[in-house]
PDB file of C-alpha atoms in Angstrom:
ATOM      1  CA  UNK A   1     -18.955  -7.285  68.428  1.00 40.00           C
ATOM      2  CA  UNK A   2     -17.425  -5.884  65.272  1.00 38.00           C
ATOM      3  CA  UNK A   3     -19.808  -3.884  63.105  1.00 38.00           C
ATOM      4  CA  UNK A   4     -18.577  -5.888  60.098  1.00 37.00           C
ATOM      5  CA  UNK A   5     -19.231  -9.431  61.241  1.00 37.00           C
ATOM      6  CA  UNK A   6     -19.697 -11.247  57.929  1.00 37.00           C
ATOM      7  CA  UNK A   7     -18.227 -10.983  54.418  1.00 39.00           C
ATOM      8  CA  UNK A   8     -19.307 -13.017  51.429  1.00 38.00           C
ATOM      9  CA  UNK A   9     -17.308 -12.583  48.213  1.00 39.00           C
ATOM     10  CA  UNK A  10     -17.930 -13.870  44.729  1.00 37.00           C
ATOM     11  CA  UNK A  11     -15.824 -13.087  41.681  1.00 37.00           C
ATOM     12  CA  UNK A  12     -17.370 -11.634  38.525  1.00 35.00           C
ATOM     13  CA  UNK A  13     -16.141  -9.985  35.347  1.00 36.00           C
ATOM     14  CA  UNK A  14     -16.245  -6.198  35.615  1.00 34.00           C
ATOM     15  CA  UNK A  15     -15.957  -4.361  32.299  1.00 35.00           C
ATOM     16  CA  UNK A  16     -14.061  -1.104  32.652  1.00 37.00           C
ATOM     17  CA  UNK A  17     -15.182   0.862  29.581  1.00 36.00           C
ATOM     18  CA  UNK A  18     -12.745   3.688  30.263  1.00 36.00           C
ATOM     19  CA  UNK A  19      -9.687   1.431  30.230  1.00 35.00           C
ATOM     20  CA  UNK A  20     -11.132  -1.047  27.711  1.00 32.00           C
ATOM     21  CA  UNK A  21     -10.054  -4.062  29.712  1.00 33.00           C
ATOM     22  CA  UNK A  22     -11.747  -6.753  31.769  1.00 31.00           C
ATOM     23  CA  UNK A  23     -10.710  -6.920  35.421  1.00 38.00           C
ATOM     24  CA  UNK A  24     -11.721  -9.266  38.197  1.00 37.00           C
ATOM     25  CA  UNK A  25     -13.468  -7.472  41.056  1.00 42.00           C
ATOM     26  CA  UNK A  26     -14.954  -9.102  44.177  1.00 46.00           C
ATOM     27  CA  UNK A  27     -18.621  -8.546  44.862  1.00 44.00           C
ATOM     28  CA  UNK A  28     -19.020  -8.210  48.624  1.00 45.00           C
ATOM     29  CA  UNK A  29     -22.026  -8.412  50.916  1.00 44.00           C
ATOM     30  CA  UNK A  30     -21.322  -6.498  54.120  1.00 44.00           C
ATOM     31  CA  UNK A  31     -23.627  -6.995  57.113  1.00 44.00           C
ATOM     32  CA  UNK A  32     -23.566  -3.903  59.322  1.00 44.00           C
ATOM     33  CA  UNK A  33     -25.810  -4.015  62.371  1.00 45.00           C
ATOM     34  CA  UNK A  34     -27.997  -6.643  60.679  1.00 45.00           C
ATOM     35  CA  UNK A  35     -28.365  -4.505  57.528  1.00 44.00           C
ATOM     36  CA  UNK A  36     -27.014  -5.992  54.300  1.00 45.00           C
ATOM     37  CA  UNK A  37     -25.069  -3.507  52.174  1.00 48.00           C
ATOM     38  CA  UNK A  38     -23.800  -4.522  48.725  1.00 52.00           C
ATOM     39  CA  UNK A  39     -20.336  -3.118  47.970  1.00 65.00           C
ATOM     40  CA  UNK A  40     -17.379  -3.756  45.689  1.00 70.00           C
ATOM     41  CA  UNK A  41     -13.837  -4.202  46.905  1.00 73.00           C
ATOM     42  CA  UNK A  42     -10.424  -3.190  45.561  1.00 76.00           C
ATOM     43  CA  UNK A  43      -7.875  -5.847  46.557  1.00 73.00           C
ATOM     44  CA  UNK A  44      -4.925  -3.669  45.612  1.00 71.00           C
ATOM     45  CA  UNK A  45      -5.903  -0.802  47.938  1.00 74.00           C
ATOM     46  CA  UNK A  46      -8.002  -2.731  50.494  1.00 74.00           C
ATOM     47  CA  UNK A  47     -10.908  -0.313  50.042  1.00 78.00           C
ATOM     48  CA  UNK A  48     -14.671  -0.740  49.652  1.00 77.00           C
ATOM     49  CA  UNK A  49     -16.821   1.223  47.187  1.00 77.00           C
ATOM     50  CA  UNK A  50     -20.632   1.562  47.092  1.00 77.00           C
ATOM     51  CA  UNK A  51     -21.031   0.628  43.416  1.00 77.00           C
ATOM     52  CA  UNK A  52     -19.080  -0.352  40.307  1.00 75.00           C
ATOM     53  CA  UNK A  53     -19.010   3.182  38.912  1.00 78.00           C
ATOM     54  CA  UNK A  54     -17.131   4.354  42.000  1.00 82.00           C
ATOM     55  CA  UNK A  55     -14.719   1.436  41.676  1.00 76.00           C
ATOM     56  CA  UNK A  56     -14.124   2.242  37.994  1.00 78.00           C
ATOM     57  CA  UNK A  57     -13.380   5.875  38.827  1.00 80.00           C
ATOM     58  CA  UNK A  58     -10.995   4.752  41.572  1.00 75.00           C
ATOM     59  CA  UNK A  59      -9.225   2.304  39.237  1.00 75.00           C
ATOM     60  CA  UNK A  60      -8.803   4.995  36.589  1.00 74.00           C
ATOM     61  CA  UNK A  61      -7.228   7.304  39.152  1.00 73.00           C
ATOM     62  CA  UNK A  62      -4.896   4.566  40.361  1.00 73.00           C
ATOM     63  CA  UNK A  63      -3.786   3.738  36.821  1.00 71.00           C
ATOM     64  CA  UNK A  64      -3.183   7.413  36.106  1.00 69.00           C
ATOM     65  CA  UNK A  65      -1.056   7.773  39.255  1.00 68.00           C
ATOM     66  CA  UNK A  66       0.932   4.626  38.459  1.00 71.00           C
ATOM     67  CA  UNK A  67       1.575   5.868  34.916  1.00 65.00           C
ATOM     68  CA  UNK A  68       2.821   9.187  36.269  1.00 62.00           C
ATOM     69  CA  UNK A  69       5.071   7.414  38.736  1.00 66.00           C
ATOM     70  CA  UNK A  70       6.551   5.299  35.953  1.00 67.00           C
ATOM     71  CA  UNK A  71       7.185   8.475  34.036  1.00 62.00           C
ATOM     72  CA  UNK A  72       8.711  10.150  37.085  1.00 60.00           C
ATOM     73  CA  UNK A  73      11.109   7.217  37.427  1.00 63.00           C
ATOM     74  CA  UNK A  74      12.208   7.720  33.827  1.00 60.00           C
ATOM     75  CA  UNK A  75      12.841  11.406  34.506  1.00 56.00           C
ATOM     76  CA  UNK A  76      14.875  10.945  37.665  1.00 51.00           C
ATOM     77  CA  UNK A  77      18.032  12.186  35.903  1.00 52.00           C
ATOM     78  CA  UNK A  78      16.312  15.427  34.843  1.00 57.00           C
ATOM     79  CA  UNK A  79      14.018  16.241  37.759  1.00 64.00           C
ATOM     80  CA  UNK A  80      14.097  15.435  41.471  1.00 63.00           C
ATOM     81  CA  UNK A  81      10.802  17.037  42.509  1.00 65.00           C
ATOM     82  CA  UNK A  82       8.629  15.037  44.931  1.00 64.00           C
ATOM     83  CA  UNK A  83       4.863  15.228  45.347  1.00 61.00           C
ATOM     84  CA  UNK A  84       2.289  14.071  47.873  1.00 59.00           C
ATOM     85  CA  UNK A  85      -0.291  12.854  45.366  1.00 59.00           C
ATOM     86  CA  UNK A  86      -0.882  12.058  41.711  1.00 58.00           C
ATOM     87  CA  UNK A  87      -2.762  15.306  41.104  1.00 63.00           C
ATOM     88  CA  UNK A  88       0.222  17.442  42.037  1.00 68.00           C
ATOM     89  CA  UNK A  89       2.502  15.248  39.940  1.00 64.00           C
ATOM     90  CA  UNK A  90       0.176  15.508  36.911  1.00 65.00           C
ATOM     91  CA  UNK A  91       0.058  19.296  37.220  1.00 69.00           C
ATOM     92  CA  UNK A  92       3.851  19.409  37.459  1.00 68.00           C
ATOM     93  CA  UNK A  93       4.226  17.214  34.356  1.00 65.00           C
ATOM     94  CA  UNK A  94       1.977  19.509  32.336  1.00 65.00           C
ATOM     95  CA  UNK A  95       3.645  22.712  33.538  1.00 64.00           C
ATOM     96  CA  UNK A  96       7.321  21.792  33.761  1.00 65.00           C
ATOM     97  CA  UNK A  97       7.805  19.065  31.160  1.00 71.00           C
ATOM     98  CA  UNK A  98       6.800  18.623  27.529  1.00 78.00           C
ATOM     99  CA  UNK A  99       4.522  15.724  28.288  1.00 77.00           C
ATOM    100  CA  UNK A 100       1.828  13.947  26.274  1.00 80.00           C
ATOM    101  CA  UNK A 101      -0.477  12.394  28.866  1.00 71.00           C
ATOM    102  CA  UNK A 102      -2.343  10.269  26.300  1.00 74.00           C
ATOM    103  CA  UNK A 103       0.817   8.549  25.098  1.00 79.00           C
ATOM    104  CA  UNK A 104       2.808   8.818  28.360  1.00 71.00           C
ATOM    105  CA  UNK A 105       5.704  10.345  26.466  1.00 80.00           C
ATOM    106  CA  UNK A 106       8.022  13.221  27.341  1.00 79.00           C
ATOM    107  CA  UNK A 107       9.727  15.347  24.695  1.00 81.00           C
ATOM    108  CA  UNK A 108      12.908  17.398  24.843  1.00 77.00           C
ATOM    109  CA  UNK A 109      11.224  20.661  23.940  1.00 83.00           C
ATOM    110  CA  UNK A 110       7.923  22.278  22.989  1.00 83.00           C
ATOM    111  CA  UNK A 111       8.564  21.800  19.283  1.00 89.00           C
ATOM    112  CA  UNK A 112       8.970  18.053  19.763  1.00 86.00           C
ATOM    113  CA  UNK A 113       5.637  17.831  21.570  1.00 86.00           C
ATOM    114  CA  UNK A 114       4.012  20.008  18.905  1.00 87.00           C
ATOM    115  CA  UNK A 115       5.261  17.791  16.065  1.00 91.00           C
ATOM    116  CA  UNK A 116       4.109  14.687  17.917  1.00 90.00           C
ATOM    117  CA  UNK A 117       0.564  16.048  18.315  1.00 88.00           C
ATOM    118  CA  UNK A 118       0.493  17.425  14.765  1.00 89.00           C
ATOM    119  CA  UNK A 119       1.447  14.122  13.150  1.00 90.00           C
ATOM    120  CA  UNK A 120      -0.570  11.863  15.440  1.00 87.00           C
ATOM    121  CA  UNK A 121      -3.784  10.361  14.065  1.00 86.00           C
ATOM    122  CA  UNK A 122      -5.241   9.823  17.536  1.00 86.00           C
ATOM    123  CA  UNK A 123      -4.892  13.382  18.859  1.00 90.00           C
ATOM    124  CA  UNK A 124      -7.478  16.114  18.236  1.00 91.00           C
ATOM    125  CA  UNK A 125      -5.021  18.924  17.646  1.00 90.00           C
ATOM    126  CA  UNK A 126      -5.264  22.397  16.140  1.00 92.00           C
ATOM    127  CA  UNK A 127      -1.882  23.009  14.533  1.00 91.00           C
ATOM    128  CA  UNK A 128      -2.116  26.811  14.045  1.00 91.00           C
ATOM    129  CA  UNK A 129      -3.204  27.371  17.665  1.00 91.00           C
ATOM    130  CA  UNK A 130      -1.091  24.546  19.123  1.00 89.00           C
ATOM    131  CA  UNK A 131      -4.093  23.432  21.174  1.00 89.00           C
ATOM    132  CA  UNK A 132      -5.092  19.879  22.045  1.00 87.00           C
ATOM    133  CA  UNK A 133      -8.798  19.022  22.387  1.00 90.00           C
ATOM    134  CA  UNK A 134     -10.436  16.125  24.184  1.00 87.00           C
ATOM    135  CA  UNK A 135     -12.710  15.092  21.307  1.00 88.00           C
ATOM    136  CA  UNK A 136     -13.242  15.476  17.576  1.00 86.00           C
ATOM    137  CA  UNK A 137     -16.437  17.456  18.212  1.00 85.00           C
ATOM    138  CA  UNK A 138     -14.588  19.973  20.373  1.00 88.00           C
ATOM    139  CA  UNK A 139     -11.907  20.360  17.716  1.00 90.00           C
ATOM    140  CA  UNK A 140     -14.505  20.817  14.963  1.00 85.00           C
ATOM    141  CA  UNK A 141     -16.322  23.454  17.019  1.00 83.00           C
ATOM    142  CA  UNK A 142     -13.032  25.284  17.493  1.00 88.00           C
ATOM    143  CA  UNK A 143     -12.187  25.109  13.778  1.00 86.00           C
ATOM    144  CA  UNK A 144     -15.644  26.457  12.912  1.00 82.00           C
ATOM    145  CA  UNK A 145     -15.332  29.374  15.330  1.00 81.00           C
ATOM    146  CA  UNK A 146     -14.411  32.966  14.512  1.00 80.00           C
ATOM    147  CA  UNK A 147     -10.759  32.109  15.211  1.00 86.00           C
ATOM    148  CA  UNK A 148     -10.535  30.153  11.962  1.00 88.00           C
ATOM    149  CA  UNK A 149     -13.533  31.242   9.895  1.00 84.00           C
ATOM    150  CA  UNK A 150     -13.678  34.527   7.959  1.00 87.00           C
ATOM    151  CA  UNK A 151     -16.597  36.882   8.602  1.00 87.00           C
ATOM    152  CA  UNK A 152     -18.187  36.723   5.162  1.00 85.00           C
ATOM    153  CA  UNK A 153     -21.878  37.235   6.050  1.00 87.00           C
ATOM    154  CA  UNK A 154     -23.020  40.835   6.453  1.00 86.00           C
ATOM    155  CA  UNK A 155     -26.027  41.835   8.544  1.00 88.00           C
ATOM    156  CA  UNK A 156     -28.884  43.113   6.328  1.00 83.00           C
ATOM    157  CA  UNK A 157     -30.164  45.491   9.007  1.00 84.00           C
ATOM    158  CA  UNK A 158     -30.289  49.170   8.075  1.00 84.00           C
ATOM    159  CA  UNK A 159     -27.318  51.039   9.494  1.00 86.00           C
ATOM    160  CA  UNK A 160     -25.680  47.911  10.932  1.00 89.00           C
ATOM    161  CA  UNK A 161     -22.997  46.427   8.672  1.00 84.00           C
ATOM    162  CA  UNK A 162     -21.665  43.893  11.194  1.00 90.00           C
ATOM    163  CA  UNK A 163     -20.173  40.715   9.726  1.00 90.00           C
ATOM    164  CA  UNK A 164     -20.507  37.119  10.902  1.00 91.00           C
ATOM    165  CA  UNK A 165     -18.882  33.762  10.210  1.00 89.00           C
ATOM    166  CA  UNK A 166     -22.110  31.849   9.523  1.00 88.00           C
ATOM    167  CA  UNK A 167     -25.890  31.964   9.324  1.00 88.00           C
ATOM    168  CA  UNK A 168     -26.609  30.947  12.941  1.00 91.00           C
ATOM    169  CA  UNK A 169     -24.441  33.822  14.196  1.00 91.00           C
ATOM    170  CA  UNK A 170     -26.310  36.306  12.004  1.00 91.00           C
ATOM    171  CA  UNK A 171     -29.686  34.956  13.149  1.00 92.00           C
ATOM    172  CA  UNK A 172     -28.646  35.137  16.817  1.00 93.00           C
ATOM    173  CA  UNK A 173     -27.547  38.756  16.299  1.00 93.00           C
ATOM    174  CA  UNK A 174     -30.940  39.708  14.886  1.00 91.00           C
ATOM    175  CA  UNK A 175     -32.847  37.748  17.540  1.00 91.00           C
ATOM    176  CA  UNK A 176     -30.946  39.451  20.351  1.00 90.00           C
ATOM    177  CA  UNK A 177     -32.400  42.831  19.391  1.00 88.00           C
ATOM    178  CA  UNK A 178     -28.938  44.419  19.366  1.00 85.00           C
ATOM    179  CA  UNK A 179     -28.961  45.276  15.660  1.00 90.00           C
ATOM    180  CA  UNK A 180     -28.777  48.995  14.835  1.00 90.00           C
ATOM    181  CA  UNK A 181     -31.776  48.564  12.541  1.00 89.00           C
ATOM    182  CA  UNK A 182     -34.057  47.706  15.453  1.00 89.00           C
ATOM    183  CA  UNK A 183     -34.690  44.210  14.124  1.00 89.00           C
ATOM    184  CA  UNK A 184     -35.441  41.614  16.778  1.00 89.00           C
ATOM    185  CA  UNK A 185     -36.611  38.045  17.220  1.00 89.00           C
ATOM    186  CA  UNK A 186     -40.244  38.883  16.459  1.00 88.00           C
ATOM    187  CA  UNK A 187     -39.500  40.707  13.194  1.00 88.00           C
ATOM    188  CA  UNK A 188     -37.168  37.911  12.080  1.00 89.00           C
ATOM    189  CA  UNK A 189     -39.821  35.288  12.847  1.00 88.00           C
ATOM    190  CA  UNK A 190     -42.408  37.219  10.814  1.00 87.00           C
ATOM    191  CA  UNK A 191     -39.977  37.425   7.899  1.00 88.00           C
ATOM    192  CA  UNK A 192     -39.241  33.682   8.013  1.00 88.00           C
ATOM    193  CA  UNK A 193     -42.943  32.778   8.144  1.00 86.00           C
ATOM    194  CA  UNK A 194     -43.540  34.893   5.057  1.00 85.00           C
ATOM    195  CA  UNK A 195     -40.625  33.332   3.177  1.00 85.00           C
ATOM    196  CA  UNK A 196     -41.082  29.661   4.131  1.00 85.00           C
ATOM    197  CA  UNK A 197     -44.297  29.154   2.164  1.00 85.00           C
ATOM    198  CA  UNK A 198     -43.626  25.414   1.745  1.00 86.00           C
ATOM    199  CA  UNK A 199     -43.067  24.944   5.484  1.00 86.00           C
ATOM    200  CA  UNK A 200     -39.679  23.323   5.010  1.00 86.00           C
ATOM    201  CA  UNK A 201     -38.337  24.645   8.313  1.00 88.00           C
ATOM    202  CA  UNK A 202     -41.523  25.838  10.038  1.00 88.00           C
ATOM    203  CA  UNK A 203     -44.445  23.885  11.488  1.00 85.00           C
ATOM    204  CA  UNK A 204     -47.749  25.168  10.032  1.00 82.00           C
ATOM    205  CA  UNK A 205     -49.681  23.716  12.980  1.00 76.00           C
ATOM    206  CA  UNK A 206     -47.933  26.163  15.317  1.00 70.00           C
ATOM    207  CA  UNK A 207     -47.722  29.243  13.121  1.00 63.00           C
ATOM    208  CA  UNK A 208     -51.003  30.799  14.304  1.00 60.00           C
ATOM    209  CA  UNK A 209     -50.034  30.568  17.969  1.00 57.00           C
ATOM    210  CA  UNK A 210     -46.553  31.814  17.110  1.00 54.00           C
ATOM    211  CA  UNK A 211     -47.966  34.849  15.305  1.00 58.00           C
ATOM    212  CA  UNK A 212     -50.072  35.679  18.346  1.00 59.00           C
ATOM    213  CA  UNK A 213     -47.068  35.362  20.671  1.00 60.00           C
ATOM    214  CA  UNK A 214     -45.165  37.891  18.535  1.00 61.00           C
ATOM    215  CA  UNK A 215     -47.637  40.506  19.742  1.00 64.00           C
ATOM    216  CA  UNK A 216     -47.454  39.424  23.385  1.00 69.00           C
ATOM    217  CA  UNK A 217     -44.955  40.875  25.821  1.00 76.00           C
ATOM    218  CA  UNK A 218     -44.619  39.704  29.403  1.00 79.00           C
ATOM    219  CA  UNK A 219     -43.384  42.116  32.080  1.00 84.00           C
ATOM    220  CA  UNK A 220     -42.987  41.166  35.730  1.00 86.00           C
ATOM    221  CA  UNK A 221     -43.426  43.589  38.623  1.00 88.00           C
ATOM    222  CA  UNK A 222     -42.581  43.516  42.301  1.00 89.00           C
ATOM    223  CA  UNK A 223     -45.689  41.417  42.863  1.00 88.00           C
ATOM    224  CA  UNK A 224     -43.728  38.459  41.444  1.00 90.00           C
ATOM    225  CA  UNK A 225     -41.845  38.232  44.752  1.00 93.00           C
ATOM    226  CA  UNK A 226     -42.977  35.085  46.599  1.00 92.00           C
ATOM    227  CA  UNK A 227     -41.104  35.737  49.824  1.00 92.00           C
ATOM    228  CA  UNK A 228     -37.850  34.084  48.802  1.00 92.00           C
ATOM    229  CA  UNK A 229     -37.411  34.857  45.088  1.00 92.00           C
ATOM    230  CA  UNK A 230     -39.013  36.428  42.013  1.00 94.00           C
ATOM    231  CA  UNK A 231     -41.158  33.707  40.467  1.00 92.00           C
ATOM    232  CA  UNK A 232     -42.140  33.241  36.828  1.00 92.00           C
ATOM    233  CA  UNK A 233     -45.883  32.550  36.796  1.00 86.00           C
ATOM    234  CA  UNK A 234     -45.553  30.664  33.495  1.00 86.00           C
ATOM    235  CA  UNK A 235     -42.974  28.049  34.506  1.00 89.00           C
ATOM    236  CA  UNK A 236     -42.530  28.834  38.227  1.00 90.00           C
ATOM    237  CA  UNK A 237     -38.802  29.376  37.775  1.00 91.00           C
ATOM    238  CA  UNK A 238     -37.127  31.316  40.594  1.00 93.00           C
ATOM    239  CA  UNK A 239     -34.886  34.361  40.099  1.00 93.00           C
ATOM    240  CA  UNK A 240     -32.842  36.392  42.546  1.00 92.00           C
ATOM    241  CA  UNK A 241     -33.614  39.745  40.915  1.00 93.00           C
ATOM    242  CA  UNK A 242     -36.536  41.332  39.084  1.00 92.00           C
ATOM    243  CA  UNK A 243     -34.365  42.233  36.050  1.00 92.00           C
ATOM    244  CA  UNK A 244     -33.311  38.585  35.908  1.00 92.00           C
ATOM    245  CA  UNK A 245     -36.947  37.485  35.784  1.00 92.00           C
ATOM    246  CA  UNK A 246     -37.789  40.042  33.096  1.00 88.00           C
ATOM    247  CA  UNK A 247     -34.800  38.927  31.037  1.00 88.00           C
ATOM    248  CA  UNK A 248     -36.161  35.385  31.274  1.00 89.00           C
ATOM    249  CA  UNK A 249     -39.633  36.571  30.157  1.00 86.00           C
ATOM    250  CA  UNK A 250     -38.123  38.451  27.207  1.00 83.00           C
ATOM    251  CA  UNK A 251     -36.286  35.325  26.041  1.00 83.00           C
ATOM    252  CA  UNK A 252     -37.851  32.719  23.708  1.00 85.00           C
ATOM    253  CA  UNK A 253     -38.226  30.322  26.645  1.00 86.00           C
ATOM    254  CA  UNK A 254     -42.049  30.461  26.583  1.00 85.00           C
ATOM    255  CA  UNK A 255     -42.586  30.903  22.842  1.00 85.00           C
ATOM    256  CA  UNK A 256     -43.944  28.291  20.459  1.00 84.00           C
ATOM    257  CA  UNK A 257     -41.453  25.834  18.976  1.00 88.00           C
ATOM    258  CA  UNK A 258     -42.242  27.009  15.471  1.00 89.00           C
ATOM    259  CA  UNK A 259     -39.093  25.722  13.777  1.00 92.00           C
ATOM    260  CA  UNK A 260     -38.729  22.034  12.983  1.00 90.00           C
ATOM    261  CA  UNK A 261     -35.953  19.835  11.623  1.00 90.00           C
ATOM    262  CA  UNK A 262     -37.135  17.753   8.672  1.00 85.00           C
ATOM    263  CA  UNK A 263     -34.178  15.378   8.857  1.00 82.00           C
ATOM    264  CA  UNK A 264     -34.892  11.641   8.522  1.00 80.00           C
ATOM    265  CA  UNK A 265     -35.955  10.379  11.937  1.00 82.00           C
ATOM    266  CA  UNK A 266     -35.276  13.698  13.671  1.00 87.00           C
ATOM    267  CA  UNK A 267     -38.270  16.089  13.902  1.00 85.00           C
ATOM    268  CA  UNK A 268     -36.629  18.136  16.674  1.00 91.00           C
ATOM    269  CA  UNK A 269     -38.353  21.444  17.357  1.00 92.00           C
ATOM    270  CA  UNK A 270     -36.810  24.808  18.137  1.00 93.00           C
ATOM    271  CA  UNK A 271     -38.038  28.167  19.365  1.00 90.00           C
ATOM    272  CA  UNK A 272     -35.549  30.210  17.345  1.00 93.00           C
ATOM    273  CA  UNK A 273     -34.159  30.207  13.836  1.00 93.00           C
ATOM    274  CA  UNK A 274     -30.589  30.405  15.149  1.00 93.00           C
ATOM    275  CA  UNK A 275     -31.043  27.179  17.150  1.00 93.00           C
ATOM    276  CA  UNK A 276     -32.444  25.287  14.146  1.00 92.00           C
ATOM    277  CA  UNK A 277     -29.742  26.680  11.854  1.00 90.00           C
ATOM    278  CA  UNK A 278     -26.969  25.647  14.262  1.00 90.00           C
ATOM    279  CA  UNK A 279     -28.524  22.170  14.466  1.00 90.00           C
ATOM    280  CA  UNK A 280     -28.564  21.863  10.665  1.00 87.00           C
ATOM    281  CA  UNK A 281     -24.968  23.072  10.344  1.00 84.00           C
ATOM    282  CA  UNK A 282     -23.796  20.627  13.016  1.00 82.00           C
ATOM    283  CA  UNK A 283     -24.933  17.706  10.805  1.00 78.00           C
ATOM    284  CA  UNK A 284     -26.021  15.817  13.927  1.00 78.00           C
ATOM    285  CA  UNK A 285     -28.900  14.101  12.159  1.00 82.00           C
ATOM    286  CA  UNK A 286     -27.758  14.336   8.540  1.00 79.00           C
ATOM    287  CA  UNK A 287     -30.433  16.879   7.613  1.00 79.00           C
ATOM    288  CA  UNK A 288     -27.831  19.033   5.834  1.00 73.00           C
ATOM    289  CA  UNK A 289     -27.640  16.300   3.185  1.00 75.00           C
ATOM    290  CA  UNK A 290     -31.423  16.415   2.702  1.00 74.00           C
ATOM    291  CA  UNK A 291     -31.895  18.314  -0.579  1.00 73.00           C
ATOM    292  CA  UNK A 292     -35.002  20.346   0.245  1.00 74.00           C
ATOM    293  CA  UNK A 293     -33.674  21.550   3.593  1.00 76.00           C
ATOM    294  CA  UNK A 294     -30.238  22.331   2.159  1.00 76.00           C
ATOM    295  CA  UNK A 295     -31.778  24.451  -0.592  1.00 80.00           C
ATOM    296  CA  UNK A 296     -34.129  26.172   1.860  1.00 78.00           C
ATOM    297  CA  UNK A 297     -31.280  27.144   4.196  1.00 79.00           C
ATOM    298  CA  UNK A 298     -29.081  28.326   1.306  1.00 80.00           C
ATOM    299  CA  UNK A 299     -31.926  30.429  -0.120  1.00 81.00           C
ATOM    300  CA  UNK A 300     -32.676  31.812   3.327  1.00 79.00           C
ATOM    301  CA  UNK A 301     -29.065  32.835   3.856  1.00 77.00           C
ATOM    302  CA  UNK A 302     -28.969  34.542   0.466  1.00 78.00           C
ATOM    303  CA  UNK A 303     -32.264  36.386   0.992  1.00 77.00           C
ATOM    304  CA  UNK A 304     -31.341  37.491   4.490  1.00 75.00           C
ATOM    305  CA  UNK A 305     -28.236  39.204   3.167  1.00 71.00           C
ATOM    306  CA  UNK A 306     -30.179  40.945   0.388  1.00 69.00           C
ATOM    307  CA  UNK A 307     -33.230  41.992   2.426  1.00 67.00           C
ATOM    308  CA  UNK A 308     -33.379  44.978   4.742  1.00 62.00           C
ATOM    309  CA  UNK A 309     -35.049  43.738   7.912  1.00 61.00           C
ATOM    310  CA  UNK A 310     -36.340  46.241  10.429  1.00 55.00           C
ATOM    311  CA  UNK A 311     -38.679  46.026  13.379  1.00 55.00           C
TER     312      UNK A 311
END
């Protein structure tokens, strides 16, 4: 007897969010050795899939391959390469032709493709770098990186003089303990607690515990070996090497989340100033438009550059 001895299909509307279209997909009950397994079926390829997410991924791949084949047919006068699958064809299109995969268009030369991306309102494109990004957030992160931002913020540490593109980068430098002045995360935290008297960016309920943790240093020894790995006794994380475990213990992973975002409806907490500062600058929750926080961060940036911080 065949292992698939009964099929029952019913049609339903399947919404493919990736393609933004509604397709008809059969919902199939497959009885295999008296066990009912719910699957979905692709009529075009005569294939079964365990769930609708798998079918959607399959459909997207099929549509991509069909689009590439249509494009290949248009290019038959210019290129006679043949490929075994859509992946090889896609790689060839990107490497050998001036091809915009989003628009399914081929251009005569690199300049034509560049002008297309530069003038398009739907592409996330950096014109100076000639780089295309998958999302607006990725493009914004690139534009706010050291590639496009001048290093206008100077480290206040004695004997340092390094420059940075923004406040979070300066804070991360000090927290890392790599500053020539000897400043580190603990000394920066003490400075911030002394400056933030109105608790705009710090949580007063956690300041006492945070102050105590500044004076606590965890060091692991060979006794941390549990037979298979070096284990952190605070969080039970496993590490392959003892230096790796000690690096983990020296990080802010187990410190109090002293810093808090006062944005409307946010209240996210952070263990480091650099993390909070990056969150504020990202404008994820709109806190940068909140007057008190904006002033506090501006004042902090100004004071940091004028104050000599040392350990």
